Short mmCIF file of C-alpha atoms and ligand atoms in Angstrom, two decimals:
data_model
loop_
_atom_site.label_atom_id
_atom_site.label_comp_id
_atom_site.label_asym_id
_atom_site.label_seq_id
_atom_site.Cartn_x
_atom_site.Cartn_y
_atom_site.Cartn_z
CA MET A 998 -8.16 -72.32 54.69
CA ASN A 999 -9.51 -70.39 51.55
CA ALA A 1000 -12.07 -72.70 49.23
CA LYS A 1001 -12.80 -69.92 46.66
CA PRO A 1002 -11.85 -70.94 43.30
CA LEU A 1003 -9.21 -68.84 41.55
CA PRO A 1004 -9.93 -67.26 38.07
CA GLU A 1005 -9.39 -69.67 35.28
CA GLY A 1006 -6.13 -68.57 33.78
CA PHE A 1007 -4.42 -67.18 37.13
CA ARG A 1008 -0.96 -68.76 37.54
CA LEU A 1009 1.56 -67.70 40.47
CA LEU A 1010 5.16 -69.00 40.04
CA PRO A 1011 6.92 -68.35 43.61
CA GLY A 1012 10.37 -67.66 43.55
CA TYR A 1013 10.86 -67.88 39.61
CA PHE A 1014 13.70 -65.60 40.24
CA ASP A 1015 16.23 -66.80 42.61
CA ARG A 1016 18.29 -64.07 44.52
CA ALA A 1017 20.96 -63.94 41.61
CA GLY A 1018 18.41 -63.42 38.93
CA GLN A 1019 16.77 -60.74 41.06
CA GLU A 1020 19.98 -58.96 41.09
CA ALA A 1021 20.52 -59.24 37.39
CA LEU A 1022 16.88 -57.95 36.56
CA LEU A 1023 17.20 -54.92 38.86
CA ALA A 1024 20.62 -54.09 37.42
CA ALA A 1025 19.06 -54.22 34.00
CA ILE A 1026 16.00 -52.20 35.26
CA ARG A 1027 18.29 -49.67 37.09
CA LYS A 1028 19.93 -49.38 33.55
CA VAL A 1029 16.43 -48.53 32.07
CA VAL A 1030 15.38 -46.08 34.72
CA ALA A 1031 18.69 -44.08 34.41
CA ALA A 1032 17.83 -43.59 30.55
CA ALA A 1033 14.12 -43.23 31.39
CA PRO A 1034 13.51 -41.64 34.89
CA LEU A 1035 10.50 -42.67 36.89
CA PHE A 1036 7.53 -40.12 36.37
CA THR A 1037 4.56 -39.40 38.60
CA PRO A 1038 1.45 -40.37 36.58
CA VAL A 1039 -1.78 -38.11 37.26
CA MET A 1040 -5.39 -39.26 37.07
CA PRO A 1041 -7.17 -38.35 33.80
CA ARG A 1042 -9.56 -35.22 34.54
CA THR A 1043 -8.62 -34.63 38.23
CA GLY A 1044 -4.97 -34.73 37.81
CA ARG A 1045 -4.38 -36.19 41.09
CA PRO A 1046 -1.03 -38.03 41.26
CA PHE A 1047 -0.38 -41.52 41.71
CA SER A 1048 1.36 -42.73 44.84
CA VAL A 1049 3.49 -45.43 42.51
CA ARG A 1050 5.73 -44.04 40.16
CA MET A 1051 6.43 -45.22 36.94
CA SER A 1052 8.51 -45.83 33.74
CA ASN A 1053 8.69 -48.44 30.87
CA CYS A 1054 10.89 -50.20 28.48
CA GLY A 1055 10.17 -51.83 25.24
CA PRO A 1056 8.41 -50.53 22.04
CA LEU A 1057 5.50 -48.93 23.80
CA GLY A 1058 4.88 -47.73 27.50
CA TRP A 1059 1.63 -46.94 29.48
CA VAL A 1060 1.24 -43.56 30.58
CA SER A 1061 -1.65 -41.40 32.40
CA ASP A 1062 -2.52 -37.74 32.30
CA ARG A 1063 -5.32 -35.50 32.31
CA GLU A 1064 -5.82 -36.50 28.72
CA GLY A 1065 -6.45 -40.18 29.82
CA TYR A 1066 -4.46 -43.44 29.72
CA ARG A 1067 -2.68 -44.52 26.65
CA TYR A 1068 0.38 -46.64 25.34
CA GLN A 1069 2.76 -44.42 23.63
CA ALA A 1070 6.49 -44.96 22.14
CA HIS A 1071 7.89 -41.83 23.98
CA HIS A 1072 8.65 -41.05 27.66
CA PRO A 1073 6.38 -38.25 28.52
CA GLU A 1074 8.84 -35.85 30.09
CA THR A 1075 12.23 -36.53 28.01
CA GLY A 1076 10.36 -37.49 24.66
CA GLU A 1077 12.86 -39.99 24.22
CA PRO A 1078 11.82 -43.53 22.94
CA TRP A 1079 11.54 -46.08 25.96
CA PRO A 1080 14.99 -48.27 26.45
CA PRO A 1081 14.95 -51.83 24.74
CA MET A 1082 13.33 -54.73 26.76
CA PRO A 1083 16.05 -56.47 28.93
CA GLY A 1084 16.96 -59.78 27.68
CA GLN A 1085 15.84 -61.54 30.92
CA LEU A 1086 12.32 -60.25 30.22
CA ASP A 1087 12.27 -61.34 26.74
CA ASP A 1088 13.18 -64.88 27.98
CA LEU A 1089 10.73 -64.80 30.75
CA TRP A 1090 7.90 -64.16 28.31
CA ALA A 1091 9.03 -66.87 25.96
CA MET A 1092 9.01 -69.09 28.75
CA VAL A 1093 5.45 -68.67 30.00
CA VAL A 1094 3.59 -67.29 27.01
CA PRO A 1095 5.30 -69.81 24.47
CA ASN A 1096 4.75 -69.69 20.43
CA GLN A 1097 3.47 -66.19 20.66
CA PRO A 1098 5.08 -62.81 19.59
CA PRO A 1099 7.04 -60.89 22.12
CA ALA A 1100 5.63 -58.53 24.65
CA GLN A 1101 5.33 -55.17 23.30
CA ALA A 1102 5.28 -53.07 26.77
CA CYS A 1103 6.78 -53.35 30.26
CA LEU A 1104 5.71 -50.95 32.79
CA ILE A 1105 7.73 -50.36 35.67
CA ASN A 1106 5.92 -49.70 38.96
CA TYR A 1107 8.07 -48.47 41.97
CA TYR A 1108 6.38 -48.42 45.49
CA GLY A 1109 7.92 -46.05 48.11
CA PRO A 1110 6.83 -45.90 51.60
CA GLY A 1111 2.98 -45.73 51.66
CA ALA A 1112 2.36 -46.28 47.70
CA ARG A 1113 -0.53 -48.44 46.97
CA MET A 1114 -2.79 -49.11 43.71
CA GLY A 1115 -6.53 -49.23 43.67
CA LEU A 1116 -8.48 -51.85 42.46
CA HIS A 1117 -8.75 -51.64 38.71
CA GLN A 1118 -8.99 -53.64 35.55
CA ASP A 1119 -6.23 -53.40 32.92
CA ARG A 1120 -8.22 -52.72 29.78
CA ASP A 1121 -6.33 -49.92 28.02
CA GLU A 1122 -5.04 -52.81 25.40
CA ARG A 1123 -6.70 -53.54 22.22
CA ASP A 1124 -6.06 -57.04 22.53
CA PHE A 1125 -6.78 -59.05 25.60
CA SER A 1126 -5.87 -62.51 24.21
CA ALA A 1127 -2.42 -62.49 25.41
CA PRO A 1128 -1.78 -62.61 29.29
CA VAL A 1129 -0.34 -60.13 31.33
CA VAL A 1130 3.02 -61.19 33.17
CA SER A 1131 4.12 -59.54 36.35
CA VAL A 1132 7.29 -59.75 38.13
CA SER A 1133 7.87 -58.59 41.94
CA LEU A 1134 11.01 -57.43 43.15
CA GLY A 1135 11.78 -55.76 46.59
CA ALA A 1136 9.28 -55.68 49.69
CA THR A 1137 6.47 -58.17 49.78
CA ALA A 1138 2.98 -56.63 48.58
CA ILE A 1139 -0.43 -57.52 49.49
CA PHE A 1140 -2.18 -58.15 46.29
CA ARG A 1141 -5.83 -58.27 46.01
CA LEU A 1142 -7.52 -60.22 43.24
CA GLY A 1143 -11.42 -59.82 42.49
CA GLY A 1144 -13.59 -60.93 39.75
CA THR A 1145 -14.51 -59.70 36.39
CA SER A 1146 -17.02 -57.11 38.24
CA ARG A 1147 -16.20 -54.61 40.67
CA GLN A 1148 -18.54 -55.92 43.07
CA ALA A 1149 -17.33 -59.71 43.07
CA PRO A 1150 -15.68 -61.21 46.10
CA THR A 1151 -11.83 -60.55 46.43
CA ARG A 1152 -9.10 -62.31 47.95
CA SER A 1153 -5.59 -61.56 48.97
CA PHE A 1154 -2.28 -62.81 48.24
CA ARG A 1155 1.20 -61.90 49.14
CA LEU A 1156 3.44 -61.26 46.39
CA SER A 1157 7.24 -61.73 47.21
CA SER A 1158 10.61 -60.52 45.52
CA GLY A 1159 11.30 -62.97 42.62
CA ASP A 1160 7.69 -64.20 42.11
CA VAL A 1161 5.96 -64.19 38.67
CA LEU A 1162 2.15 -63.97 38.11
CA VAL A 1163 0.77 -64.76 34.63
CA LEU A 1164 -3.04 -63.29 33.97
CA GLY A 1165 -4.47 -65.18 31.19
CA GLY A 1166 -7.84 -66.18 30.22
CA GLU A 1167 -10.60 -64.94 32.52
CA ALA A 1168 -7.88 -63.89 34.91
CA ARG A 1169 -6.71 -61.32 32.45
CA LEU A 1170 -9.86 -58.82 33.18
CA ALA A 1171 -10.09 -59.41 36.97
CA PHE A 1172 -10.36 -56.59 39.11
CA HIS A 1173 -6.85 -56.19 41.11
CA GLY A 1174 -5.03 -53.90 43.12
CA ILE A 1175 -2.15 -53.44 45.65
CA ASP A 1176 -3.17 -52.61 49.34
CA ARG A 1177 -0.01 -52.02 50.76
CA ILE A 1178 3.82 -52.98 51.11
CA LEU A 1179 4.80 -54.89 54.06
CA PRO A 1180 8.07 -53.13 55.65
CA GLY A 1181 11.19 -55.06 56.44
CA THR A 1182 10.61 -58.06 54.09
CA SER A 1183 13.36 -57.98 51.63
CA THR A 1184 16.93 -56.50 51.30
CA LEU A 1185 16.97 -56.35 47.58
CA LEU A 1186 15.69 -52.64 47.58
CA LYS A 1187 16.51 -50.18 50.14
CA ASP A 1188 13.70 -48.42 52.17
CA ASP A 1189 11.19 -51.19 51.78
CA GLY A 1190 10.89 -50.23 48.02
CA ARG A 1191 9.14 -52.45 45.83
CA ILE A 1192 9.05 -52.79 42.20
CA ASN A 1193 6.66 -54.26 40.07
CA LEU A 1194 7.29 -55.16 36.04
CA THR A 1195 4.26 -55.95 33.95
CA LEU A 1196 4.67 -57.35 30.56
CA ARG A 1197 1.99 -56.88 27.82
CA ARG A 1198 0.85 -57.27 24.41
CA VAL A 1199 -0.94 -54.10 23.65
CA GLY A 1200 -2.56 -55.16 20.19
C1 MD3 B 948 -4.58 -59.05 37.45
N1 MD3 B 948 0.38 -53.60 38.87
O1 MD3 B 948 0.55 -52.18 36.54
S1 MD3 B 948 0.69 -56.74 39.57
C2 MD3 B 948 -0.70 -52.63 36.76
O2 MD3 B 948 2.11 -54.78 41.78
C3 MD3 B 948 -0.93 -53.44 38.13
O3 MD3 B 948 2.16 -53.01 40.59
C4 MD3 B 948 0.27 -54.15 40.21
O4 MD3 B 948 -1.95 -53.69 38.50
C5 MD3 B 948 1.61 -53.87 40.83
O5 MD3 B 948 -1.63 -52.60 36.21
C6 MD3 B 948 -0.18 -55.72 40.26
C7 MD3 B 948 -0.15 -58.22 39.23
C8 MD3 B 948 -1.00 -58.20 38.25
C9 MD3 B 948 -0.96 -57.36 37.04
C10 MD3 B 948 -1.76 -57.61 36.02
C11 MD3 B 948 -2.98 -57.95 36.25
C12 MD3 B 948 -2.40 -58.63 38.41
C13 MD3 B 948 -3.36 -58.66 37.49
C14 MD3 B 948 -4.03 -58.06 35.10
C15 MD3 B 948 -5.01 -58.78 35.28
C16 MD3 B 948 -5.38 -59.26 36.25
FE1 FE B 949 -3.30 -53.72 36.84
#
């Protein structure tokens, strides 16, 4: 029993991608990562590495280094432009964000053993009017969602392979994070790996 209301604009679409859809999307992401290898971002100032490894596709990609967080058109290590957005992701965006321009950035987060993501807001974009759309692939994650202040109470959800989350409205600026990955929950990726894709308008 959980009587706390969800923030306005929070939409979970469980099982949006079936197994065949997940495999096709994973094949497209593997091609992206072959051209734009996963890199290990570090925290601004401290240089402390993230436990999550990242890449991007689409016109812009999110990066973090000692200089700060930002969107840029090129891979930080190869200097190459990010690979194009796979068709399935453009189609997903058009389905859940109708009558809007296409997503400009897709961040690829890879969670290996022990990886997590602390509570944060997504506010490196110039425009918060478009939702963020996320796709989970592989092992199930324990996802924590709070309010628009860090002190607000939080609640937890499981994000399973094939699930899509749409964060618009008030939910767009909600604090959120990934507490942990549950081992043995998917056969899509080996070694309890998890991939999260987040589609965004940057502004
Ligand atoms: C709620 N990724 O890349 S996805 C991120 O699973 C990020 O890798 C997590 O947080 C992951 O920034 C969570 C679900 C998600 C994505 C964006 C959100 C939830 C969100 C933006 C606002 C509120
Ligand atoms: Fe986030």
